[in-house]
Coordinates of C-alpha atoms and ligand atoms in Angstrom, one line a residue:
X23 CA 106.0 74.3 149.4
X24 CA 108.8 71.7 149.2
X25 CA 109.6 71.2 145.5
X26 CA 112.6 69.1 145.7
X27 CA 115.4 68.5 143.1
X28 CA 114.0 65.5 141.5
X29 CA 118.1 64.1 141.3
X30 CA 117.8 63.8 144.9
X31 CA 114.5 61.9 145.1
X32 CA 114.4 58.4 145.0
X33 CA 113.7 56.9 141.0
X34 CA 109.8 57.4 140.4
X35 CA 109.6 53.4 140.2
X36 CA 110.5 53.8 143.8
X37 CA 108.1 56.3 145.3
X38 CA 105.7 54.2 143.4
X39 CA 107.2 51.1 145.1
X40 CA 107.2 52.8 148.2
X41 CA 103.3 54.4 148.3
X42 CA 102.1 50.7 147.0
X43 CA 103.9 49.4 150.2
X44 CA 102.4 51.5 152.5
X45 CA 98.9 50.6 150.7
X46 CA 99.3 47.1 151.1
X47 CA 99.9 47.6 154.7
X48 CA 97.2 50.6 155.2
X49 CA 94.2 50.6 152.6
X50 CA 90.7 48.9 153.9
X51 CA 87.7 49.5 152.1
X52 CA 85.9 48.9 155.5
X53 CA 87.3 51.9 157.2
X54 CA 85.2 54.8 157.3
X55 CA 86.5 57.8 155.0
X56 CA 87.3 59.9 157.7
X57 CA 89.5 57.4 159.4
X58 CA 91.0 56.4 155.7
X59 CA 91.8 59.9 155.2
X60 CA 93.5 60.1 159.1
X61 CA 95.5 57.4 157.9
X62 CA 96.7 59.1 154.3
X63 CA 96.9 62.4 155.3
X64 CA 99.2 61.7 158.5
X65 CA 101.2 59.4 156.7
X66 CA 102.3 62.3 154.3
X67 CA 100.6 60.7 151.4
X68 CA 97.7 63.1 150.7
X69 CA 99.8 65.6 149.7
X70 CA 103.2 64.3 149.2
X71 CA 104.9 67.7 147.8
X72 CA 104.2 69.0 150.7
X73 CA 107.4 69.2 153.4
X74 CA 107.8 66.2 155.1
X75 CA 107.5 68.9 158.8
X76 CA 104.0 69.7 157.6
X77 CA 102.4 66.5 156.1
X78 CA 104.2 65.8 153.2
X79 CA 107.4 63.9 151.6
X80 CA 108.9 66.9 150.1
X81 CA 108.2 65.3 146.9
X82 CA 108.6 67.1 143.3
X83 CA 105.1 67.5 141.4
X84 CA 106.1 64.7 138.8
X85 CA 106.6 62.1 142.3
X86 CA 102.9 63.5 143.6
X87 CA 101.2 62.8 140.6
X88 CA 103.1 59.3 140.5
X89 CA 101.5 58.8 144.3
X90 CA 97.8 59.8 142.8
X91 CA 98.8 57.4 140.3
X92 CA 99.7 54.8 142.3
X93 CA 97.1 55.1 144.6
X94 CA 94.4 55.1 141.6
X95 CA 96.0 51.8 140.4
X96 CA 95.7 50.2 143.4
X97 CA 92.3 50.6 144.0
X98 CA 92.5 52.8 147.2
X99 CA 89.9 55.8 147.7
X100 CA 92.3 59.0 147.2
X101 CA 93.2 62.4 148.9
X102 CA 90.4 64.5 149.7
X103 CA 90.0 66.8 147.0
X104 CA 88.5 70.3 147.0
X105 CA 89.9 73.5 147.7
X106 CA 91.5 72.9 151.3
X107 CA 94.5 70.7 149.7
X108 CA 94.2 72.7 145.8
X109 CA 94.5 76.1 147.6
X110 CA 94.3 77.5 151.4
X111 CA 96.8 74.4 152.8
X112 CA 99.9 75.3 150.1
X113 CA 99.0 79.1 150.6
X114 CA 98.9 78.6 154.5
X115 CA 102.3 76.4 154.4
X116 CA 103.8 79.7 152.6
X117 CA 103.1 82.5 154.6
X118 CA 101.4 80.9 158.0
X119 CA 102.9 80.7 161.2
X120 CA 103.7 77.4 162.9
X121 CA 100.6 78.2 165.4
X122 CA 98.6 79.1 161.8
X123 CA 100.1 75.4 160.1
X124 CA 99.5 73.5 163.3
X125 CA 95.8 74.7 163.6
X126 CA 94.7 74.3 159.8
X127 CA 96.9 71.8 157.6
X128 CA 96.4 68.3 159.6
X129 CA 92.2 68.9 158.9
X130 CA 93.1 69.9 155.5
X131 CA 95.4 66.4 154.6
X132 CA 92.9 64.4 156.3
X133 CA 89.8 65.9 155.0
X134 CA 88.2 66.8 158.4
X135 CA 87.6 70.4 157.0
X136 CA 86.5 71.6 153.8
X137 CA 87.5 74.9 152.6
X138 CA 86.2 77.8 150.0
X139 CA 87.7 80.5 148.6
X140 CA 85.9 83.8 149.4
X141 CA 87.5 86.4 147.1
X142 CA 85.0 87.4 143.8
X143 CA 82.2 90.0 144.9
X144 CA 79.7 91.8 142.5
X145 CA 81.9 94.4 141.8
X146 CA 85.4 92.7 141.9
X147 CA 86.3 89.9 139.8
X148 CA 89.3 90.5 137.3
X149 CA 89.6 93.8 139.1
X150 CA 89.8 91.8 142.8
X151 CA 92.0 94.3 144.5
X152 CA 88.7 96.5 143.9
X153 CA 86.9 94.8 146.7
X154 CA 84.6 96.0 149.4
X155 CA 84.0 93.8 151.9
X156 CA 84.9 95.2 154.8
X157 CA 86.6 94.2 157.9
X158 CA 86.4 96.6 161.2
X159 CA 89.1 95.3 164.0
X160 CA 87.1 95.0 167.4
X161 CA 89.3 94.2 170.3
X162 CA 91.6 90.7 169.0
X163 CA 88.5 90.3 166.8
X164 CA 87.7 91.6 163.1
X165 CA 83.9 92.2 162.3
X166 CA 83.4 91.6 158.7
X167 CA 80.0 92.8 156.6
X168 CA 80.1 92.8 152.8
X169 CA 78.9 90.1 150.0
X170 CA 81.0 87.6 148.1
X171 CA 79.7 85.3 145.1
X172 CA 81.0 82.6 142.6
X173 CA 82.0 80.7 145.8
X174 CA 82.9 77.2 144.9
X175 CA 81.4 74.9 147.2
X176 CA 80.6 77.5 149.7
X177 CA 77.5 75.3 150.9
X178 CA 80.1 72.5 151.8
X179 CA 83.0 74.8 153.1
X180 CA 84.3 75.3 156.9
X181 CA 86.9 77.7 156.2
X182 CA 87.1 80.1 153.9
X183 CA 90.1 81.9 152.7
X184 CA 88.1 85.1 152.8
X185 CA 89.9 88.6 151.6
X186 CA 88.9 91.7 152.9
X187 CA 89.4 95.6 153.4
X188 CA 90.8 96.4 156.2
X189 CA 91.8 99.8 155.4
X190 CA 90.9 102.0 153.0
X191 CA 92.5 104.9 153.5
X192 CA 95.7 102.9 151.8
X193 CA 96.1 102.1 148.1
X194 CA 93.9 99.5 147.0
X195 CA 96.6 96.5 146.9
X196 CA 97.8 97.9 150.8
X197 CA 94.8 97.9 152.4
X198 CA 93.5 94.2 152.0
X199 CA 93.8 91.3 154.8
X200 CA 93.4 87.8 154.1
X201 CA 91.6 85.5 156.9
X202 CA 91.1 81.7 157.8
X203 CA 87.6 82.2 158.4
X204 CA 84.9 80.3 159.8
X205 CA 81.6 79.7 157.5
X206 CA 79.5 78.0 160.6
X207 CA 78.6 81.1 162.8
X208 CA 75.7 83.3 163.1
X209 CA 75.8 86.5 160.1
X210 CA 77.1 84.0 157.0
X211 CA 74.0 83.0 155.0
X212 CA 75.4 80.8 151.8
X213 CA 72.6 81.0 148.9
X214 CA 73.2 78.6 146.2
X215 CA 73.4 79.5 142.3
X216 CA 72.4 77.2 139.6
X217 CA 74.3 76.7 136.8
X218 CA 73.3 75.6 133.0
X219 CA 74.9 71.9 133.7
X220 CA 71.8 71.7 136.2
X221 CA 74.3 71.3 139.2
X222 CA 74.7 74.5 141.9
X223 CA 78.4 74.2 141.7
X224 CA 78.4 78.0 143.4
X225 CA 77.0 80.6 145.9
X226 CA 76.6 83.7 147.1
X227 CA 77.5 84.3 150.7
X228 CA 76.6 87.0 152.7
X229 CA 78.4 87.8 156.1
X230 CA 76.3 90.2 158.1
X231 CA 78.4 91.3 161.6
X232 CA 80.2 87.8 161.4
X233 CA 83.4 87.1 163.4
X234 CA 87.2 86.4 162.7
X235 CA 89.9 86.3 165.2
X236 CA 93.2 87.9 164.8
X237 CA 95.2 85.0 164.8
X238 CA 93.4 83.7 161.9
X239 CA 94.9 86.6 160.1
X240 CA 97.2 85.4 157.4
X241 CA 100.1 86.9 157.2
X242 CA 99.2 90.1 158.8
X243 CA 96.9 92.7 158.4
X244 CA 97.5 94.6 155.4
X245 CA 99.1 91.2 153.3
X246 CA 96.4 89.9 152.2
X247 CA 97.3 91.1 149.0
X248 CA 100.3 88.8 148.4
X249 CA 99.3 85.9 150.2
X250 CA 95.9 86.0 148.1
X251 CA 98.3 86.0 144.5
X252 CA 100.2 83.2 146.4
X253 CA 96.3 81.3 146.4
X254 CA 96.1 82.3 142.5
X255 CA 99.0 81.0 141.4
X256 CA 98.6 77.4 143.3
X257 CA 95.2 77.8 141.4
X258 CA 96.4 78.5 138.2
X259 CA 99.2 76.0 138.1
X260 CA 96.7 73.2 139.6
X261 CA 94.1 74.4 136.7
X262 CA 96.7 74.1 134.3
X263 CA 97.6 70.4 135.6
X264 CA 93.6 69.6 135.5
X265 CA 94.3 70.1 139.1
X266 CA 92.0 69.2 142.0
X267 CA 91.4 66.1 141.2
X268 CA 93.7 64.8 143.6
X269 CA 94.4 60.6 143.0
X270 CA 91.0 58.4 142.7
X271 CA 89.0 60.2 145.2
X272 CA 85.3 60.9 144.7
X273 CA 84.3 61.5 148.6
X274 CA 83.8 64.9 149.7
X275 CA 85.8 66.5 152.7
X276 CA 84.8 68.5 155.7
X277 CA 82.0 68.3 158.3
X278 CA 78.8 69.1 156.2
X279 CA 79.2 66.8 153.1
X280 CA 78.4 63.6 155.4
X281 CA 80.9 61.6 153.7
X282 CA 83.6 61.4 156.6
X283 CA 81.5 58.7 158.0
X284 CA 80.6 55.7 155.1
X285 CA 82.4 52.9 153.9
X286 CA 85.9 54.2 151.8
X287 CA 85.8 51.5 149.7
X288 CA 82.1 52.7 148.5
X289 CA 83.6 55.6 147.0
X290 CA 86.1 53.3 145.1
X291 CA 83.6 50.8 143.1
X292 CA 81.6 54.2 142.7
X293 CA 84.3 55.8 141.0
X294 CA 85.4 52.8 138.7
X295 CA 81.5 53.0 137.6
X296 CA 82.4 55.8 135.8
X297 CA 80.6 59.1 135.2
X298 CA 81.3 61.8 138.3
X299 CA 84.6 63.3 137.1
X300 CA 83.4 66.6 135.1
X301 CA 84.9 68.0 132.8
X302 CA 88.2 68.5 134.5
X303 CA 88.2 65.2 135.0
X304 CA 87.8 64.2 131.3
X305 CA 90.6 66.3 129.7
X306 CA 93.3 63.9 130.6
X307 CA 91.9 60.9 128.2
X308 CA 89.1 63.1 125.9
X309 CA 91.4 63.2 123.1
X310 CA 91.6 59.4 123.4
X311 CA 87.7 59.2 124.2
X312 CA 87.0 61.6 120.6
X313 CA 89.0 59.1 119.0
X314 CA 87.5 56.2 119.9
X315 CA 83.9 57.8 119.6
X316 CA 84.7 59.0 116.0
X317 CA 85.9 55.3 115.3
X318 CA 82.8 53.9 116.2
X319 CA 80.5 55.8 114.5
X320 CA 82.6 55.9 111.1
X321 CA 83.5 59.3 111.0
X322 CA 87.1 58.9 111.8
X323 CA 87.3 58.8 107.8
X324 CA 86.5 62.4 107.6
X325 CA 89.4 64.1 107.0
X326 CA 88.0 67.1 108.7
X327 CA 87.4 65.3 111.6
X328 CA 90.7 63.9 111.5
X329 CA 92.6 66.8 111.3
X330 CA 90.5 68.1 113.9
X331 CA 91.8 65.4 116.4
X332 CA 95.4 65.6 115.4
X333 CA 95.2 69.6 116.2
X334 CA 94.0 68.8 119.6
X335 CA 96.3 65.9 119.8
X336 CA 99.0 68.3 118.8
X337 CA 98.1 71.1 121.5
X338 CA 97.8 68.0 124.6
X339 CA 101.1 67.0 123.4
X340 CA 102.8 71.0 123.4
X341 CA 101.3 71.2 126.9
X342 CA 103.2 67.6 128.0
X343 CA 106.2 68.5 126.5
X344 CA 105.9 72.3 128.7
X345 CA 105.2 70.3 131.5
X346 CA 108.3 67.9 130.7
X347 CA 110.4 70.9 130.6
X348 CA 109.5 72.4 133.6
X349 CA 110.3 68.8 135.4
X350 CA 113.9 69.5 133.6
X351 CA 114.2 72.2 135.4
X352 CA 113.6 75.1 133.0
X353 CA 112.7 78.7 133.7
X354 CA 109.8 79.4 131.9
X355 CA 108.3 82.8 132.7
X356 CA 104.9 83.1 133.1
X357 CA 104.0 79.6 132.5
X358 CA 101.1 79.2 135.1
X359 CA 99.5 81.7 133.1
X360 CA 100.3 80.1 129.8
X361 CA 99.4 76.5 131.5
X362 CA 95.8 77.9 132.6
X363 CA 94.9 79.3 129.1
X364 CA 96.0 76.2 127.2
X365 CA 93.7 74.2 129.7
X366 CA 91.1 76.7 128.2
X367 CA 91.6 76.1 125.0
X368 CA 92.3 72.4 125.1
X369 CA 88.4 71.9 126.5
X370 CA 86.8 74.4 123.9
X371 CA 88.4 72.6 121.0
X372 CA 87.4 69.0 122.9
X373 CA 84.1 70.1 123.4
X374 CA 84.0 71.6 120.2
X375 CA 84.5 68.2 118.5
X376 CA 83.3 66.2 120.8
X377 CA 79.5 68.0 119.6
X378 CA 80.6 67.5 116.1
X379 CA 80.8 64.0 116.4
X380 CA 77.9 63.2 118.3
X381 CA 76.0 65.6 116.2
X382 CA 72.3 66.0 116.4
X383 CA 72.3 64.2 119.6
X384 CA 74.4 66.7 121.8
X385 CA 71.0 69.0 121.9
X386 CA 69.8 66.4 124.5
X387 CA 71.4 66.7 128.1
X388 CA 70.0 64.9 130.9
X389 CA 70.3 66.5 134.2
X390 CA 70.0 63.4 136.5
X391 CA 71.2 59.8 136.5
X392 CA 67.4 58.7 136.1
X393 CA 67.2 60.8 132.8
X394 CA 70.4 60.0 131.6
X395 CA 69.9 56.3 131.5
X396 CA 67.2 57.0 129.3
X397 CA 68.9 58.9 127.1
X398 CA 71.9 56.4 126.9
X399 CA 69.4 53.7 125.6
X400 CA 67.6 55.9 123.0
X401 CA 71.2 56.8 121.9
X402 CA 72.9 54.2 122.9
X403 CA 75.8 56.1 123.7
X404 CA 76.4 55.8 127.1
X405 CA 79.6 58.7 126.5
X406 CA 76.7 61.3 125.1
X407 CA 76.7 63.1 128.8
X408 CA 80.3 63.1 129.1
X409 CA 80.2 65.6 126.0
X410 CA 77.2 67.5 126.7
X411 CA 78.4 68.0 130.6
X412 CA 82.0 69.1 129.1
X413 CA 80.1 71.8 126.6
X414 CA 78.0 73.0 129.6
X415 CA 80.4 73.9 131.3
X416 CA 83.2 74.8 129.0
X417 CA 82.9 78.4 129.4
X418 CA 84.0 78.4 133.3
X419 CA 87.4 77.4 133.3
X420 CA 88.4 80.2 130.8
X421 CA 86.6 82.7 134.1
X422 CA 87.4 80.9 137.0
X423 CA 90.9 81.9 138.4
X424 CA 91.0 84.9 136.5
X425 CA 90.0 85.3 133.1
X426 CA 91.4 84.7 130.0
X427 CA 91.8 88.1 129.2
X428 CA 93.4 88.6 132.7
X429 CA 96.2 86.1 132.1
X430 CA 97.4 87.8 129.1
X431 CA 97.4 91.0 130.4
X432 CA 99.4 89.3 133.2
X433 CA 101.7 87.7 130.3
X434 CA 102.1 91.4 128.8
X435 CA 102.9 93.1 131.8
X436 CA 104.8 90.8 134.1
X437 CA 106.7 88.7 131.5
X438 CA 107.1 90.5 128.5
X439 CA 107.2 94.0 130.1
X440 CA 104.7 95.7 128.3
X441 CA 103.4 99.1 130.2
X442 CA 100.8 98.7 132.6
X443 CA 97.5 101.0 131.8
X444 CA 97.7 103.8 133.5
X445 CA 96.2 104.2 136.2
X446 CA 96.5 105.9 140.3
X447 CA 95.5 102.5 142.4
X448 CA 98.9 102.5 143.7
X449 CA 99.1 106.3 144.9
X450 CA 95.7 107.2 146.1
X451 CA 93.7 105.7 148.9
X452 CA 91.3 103.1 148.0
X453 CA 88.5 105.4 149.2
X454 CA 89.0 108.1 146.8
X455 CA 89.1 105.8 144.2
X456 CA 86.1 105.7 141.3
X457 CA 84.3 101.6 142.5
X458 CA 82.4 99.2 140.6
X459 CA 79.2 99.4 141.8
Ligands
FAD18 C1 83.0 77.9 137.6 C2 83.5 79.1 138.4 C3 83.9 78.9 139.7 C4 84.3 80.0 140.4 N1 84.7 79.8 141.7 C5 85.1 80.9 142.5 C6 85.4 80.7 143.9 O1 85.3 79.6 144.4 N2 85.7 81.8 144.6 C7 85.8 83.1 144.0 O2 86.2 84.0 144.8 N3 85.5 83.3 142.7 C8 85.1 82.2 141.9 N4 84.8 82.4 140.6 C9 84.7 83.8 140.1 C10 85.8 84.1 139.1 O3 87.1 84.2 139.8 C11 85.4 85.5 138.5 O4 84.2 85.2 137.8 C12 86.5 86.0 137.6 O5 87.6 86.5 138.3 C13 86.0 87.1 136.6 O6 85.3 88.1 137.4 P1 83.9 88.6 137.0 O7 83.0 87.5 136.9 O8 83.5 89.7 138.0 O9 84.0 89.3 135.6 P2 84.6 90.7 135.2 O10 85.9 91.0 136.0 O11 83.5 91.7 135.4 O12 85.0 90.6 133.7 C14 84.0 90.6 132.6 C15 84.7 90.5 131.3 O13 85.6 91.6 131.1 C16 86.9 91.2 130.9 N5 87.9 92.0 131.6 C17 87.8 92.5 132.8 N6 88.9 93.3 133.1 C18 89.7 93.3 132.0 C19 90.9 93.9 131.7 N7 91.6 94.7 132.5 N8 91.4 93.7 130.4 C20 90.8 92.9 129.5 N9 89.6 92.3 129.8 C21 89.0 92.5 131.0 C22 87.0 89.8 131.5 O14 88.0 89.0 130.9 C23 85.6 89.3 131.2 O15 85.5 88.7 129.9 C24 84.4 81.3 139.8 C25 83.9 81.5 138.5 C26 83.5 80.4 137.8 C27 83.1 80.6 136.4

């Protein structure tokens, strides 16, 4: 994906400039979000780092988050978020073929399709190479049967970017495909899973005899293996960068959510009401938020408290300054790894704090709006659920795109050279090797 020499680029003050022209020219609350997003996406403005042949402005990271930016300030709904522009278009722009870019990257930019990401199964999770599901080729068709789970937004998805087996008389890594694959035929059944924040952020999907077509093989049969590490390090790096919360947007893509059709600007006053976001969504300003909570209810004289915020000052500041280096153009090995498991850390300590300060309180959690009016006015602190949502779900993003532990064996291994444990994955067929069950 087109990560330009920043030099090159126009000063930032212009692409902002330049995206608040286009605004004034484009942006309508009364358009419907589908035809908002039409507008955006084909204009190369919901995902500007992406080349400017395949939706994009060939913009550097630092100039994309100055167009979220910009379109945020200006009061415009922003790009359709989710998985679709996070994960499967970048990884599709890489290793697709034009026919493979044509047919899935304009629904991605302009939200038409939403996408999950089919890879975790019972028995393969920081061991994914390990999995099972099984693809059997059937004339220019693959029939797939096998079970996937953890899927984000599976219930909402189109597309998946679904990984499967399709040999295994290869080494594990060799014998694994990875398909565009459609989530609205007969044989998928999607079965929610409810999580501890209340919400059913995940499923488990089941793909009984379903359907993929050759052509929505990715890179060929027997890839799969790279293009899905390609996925994992767009997610890693878009973790790291509180990713997927591309600019202001709070609308949901693709054909099920039912959002393609109402008012854009609803979405807009929606979002400036606050609340929504998650925790992802609250790392950028918590340190601020902690401070200004621990002002208000005194405890900002603590000096335990205090030192407590300047440590997680001090961390949000290390990961700017990585983040400012990279922009300078530095080579810093392994640092979507190193990015991902500061974002970790960063929300543990936030959340950590953030229950110190409210104290007593954070033992109440409401898990609807109704409820948690209620429990701002026996409170009366309307930022309670902010920090009770965060500590609900504060274990996930040290799991989701591989764990914590994985990324530091990846940091051994890869970047400091340590040896690899031994085993025969990459000599014997994947069949004779001992599975998770
Ligand atoms: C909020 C959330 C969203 C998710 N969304 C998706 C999604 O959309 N799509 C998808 O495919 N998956 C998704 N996942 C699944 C996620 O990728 C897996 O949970 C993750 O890869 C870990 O796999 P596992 O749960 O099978 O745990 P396991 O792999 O069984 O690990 C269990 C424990 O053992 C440790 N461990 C395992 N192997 C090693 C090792 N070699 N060295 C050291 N420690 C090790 C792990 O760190 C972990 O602590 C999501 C998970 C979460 C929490």
């Amino acid at each position: 994906m087109g990560m330009t020499d920043t030099a090159s680029r126009p000063a930032t003050d212009d692409v902002t400039a330049e995206v608040t022209a286009w605004l004034e020219e484009n942006w309508d609350p009364e358009l419907t979000v589908g035809e908002w997003w039409e507008k955006l996406g084909t204009a190369g403005w919901a995902a500007p780092t992406w080349s400017k042949e395949w939706y994009g402005h060939d913009m550097s990271r630092e100039e994309g988050n100055r167009v979220s930016k910009a379109i945020r300030d200006f009061g415009a709904l922003g790009a359709p978020g989710g998985l679709g522009l996070l994960l499967a278009g970048p990884t599709i722009a890489v290793h697709g073929t034009d026919e493979q870019k044509q047919r899935y990257l304009r629904d991605i930019v302009t939200g038409q399709k939403a996408w999950c990401q089919l890879f975790s199964e019972p028995g393969a999770g920081s061991d994914l190479a390990g999995l099972q599901c099984k693809a059997m080729k059937d004339g220019d068709e693959w029939i797939i049967n096998g079970q996937k789970v953890w899927t984000s937004g599976g219930h909402y998805a189109d597309l998946g970017m679904l990984l499967a087996r399709t040999d295994p008389d290869v080494p594990k890594h060799q014998g694994i495909s990875y398909f565009a694959f459609e989530m609205h035929q007969p044989g998928v059944e999607v079965r929610p899973l409810r999580e501890m924040t209340g919400r059913a952020l995940f499923n488990e999907v089941f793909m009984t005899d379903a359907r993929v077509h050759d052509d929505a093989c990715i890179a060929g049969q027997g890839n799969g293996w790279k293009v899905a590490n390609t996925t994992l390090m767009f997610e890693r790096a878009g973790l790291g960068a509180g990713g997927g919360e591309a600019a202001g947007g709070t609308a949901s893509p693709g054909t099920v959510a039912g959002d393609l059709d109402k008012r854009a600007g609803d979405f807009v006053a929606r979002r400036e009401g606050g609340g929504g976001g998650g925790a992802a969504g609250l790392l950028g300003g918590a340190s601020q938020l902690l401070v200004e909570m621990a002002k208000q209810s005194g405890q900002i004289k603590d000096p335990m408290i205090r030192q407590a915020l300047m440590r997680l000052h001090t961390r949000n500041e290390i990961a700017r300054f990585t983040n400012l280096r990279l922009k300078a153009g530095a080579d810093l090995p392994g640092v979507g790894n190193i990015a991902k498991l500061t974002m970790s850390q960063i929300l543990r300590e936030t959340r950590d704090l953030g229950l110190r300060i409210v104290g007593p309180a954070g033992t109440l959690h409401a898990y609807n709006s109704e409820d948690r009016k209620v429990l701002d006015e026996a409170t009366g602190n309307p930022l309670l659920g902010m920090i009770t949502e965060m500590a609900l779900f504060s274990p996930g993003p040290s799991i989701y795109g591989g764990t914590d532990e994985v990324q530091h064996n990846i940091i051994g291994e890869r970047v400091l050279g340590l040896p690899k444990e031994p085993n025969n994955d990459r000599v014997m067929a994947f069949k004779d090797l001992p599975k998770n069950t």
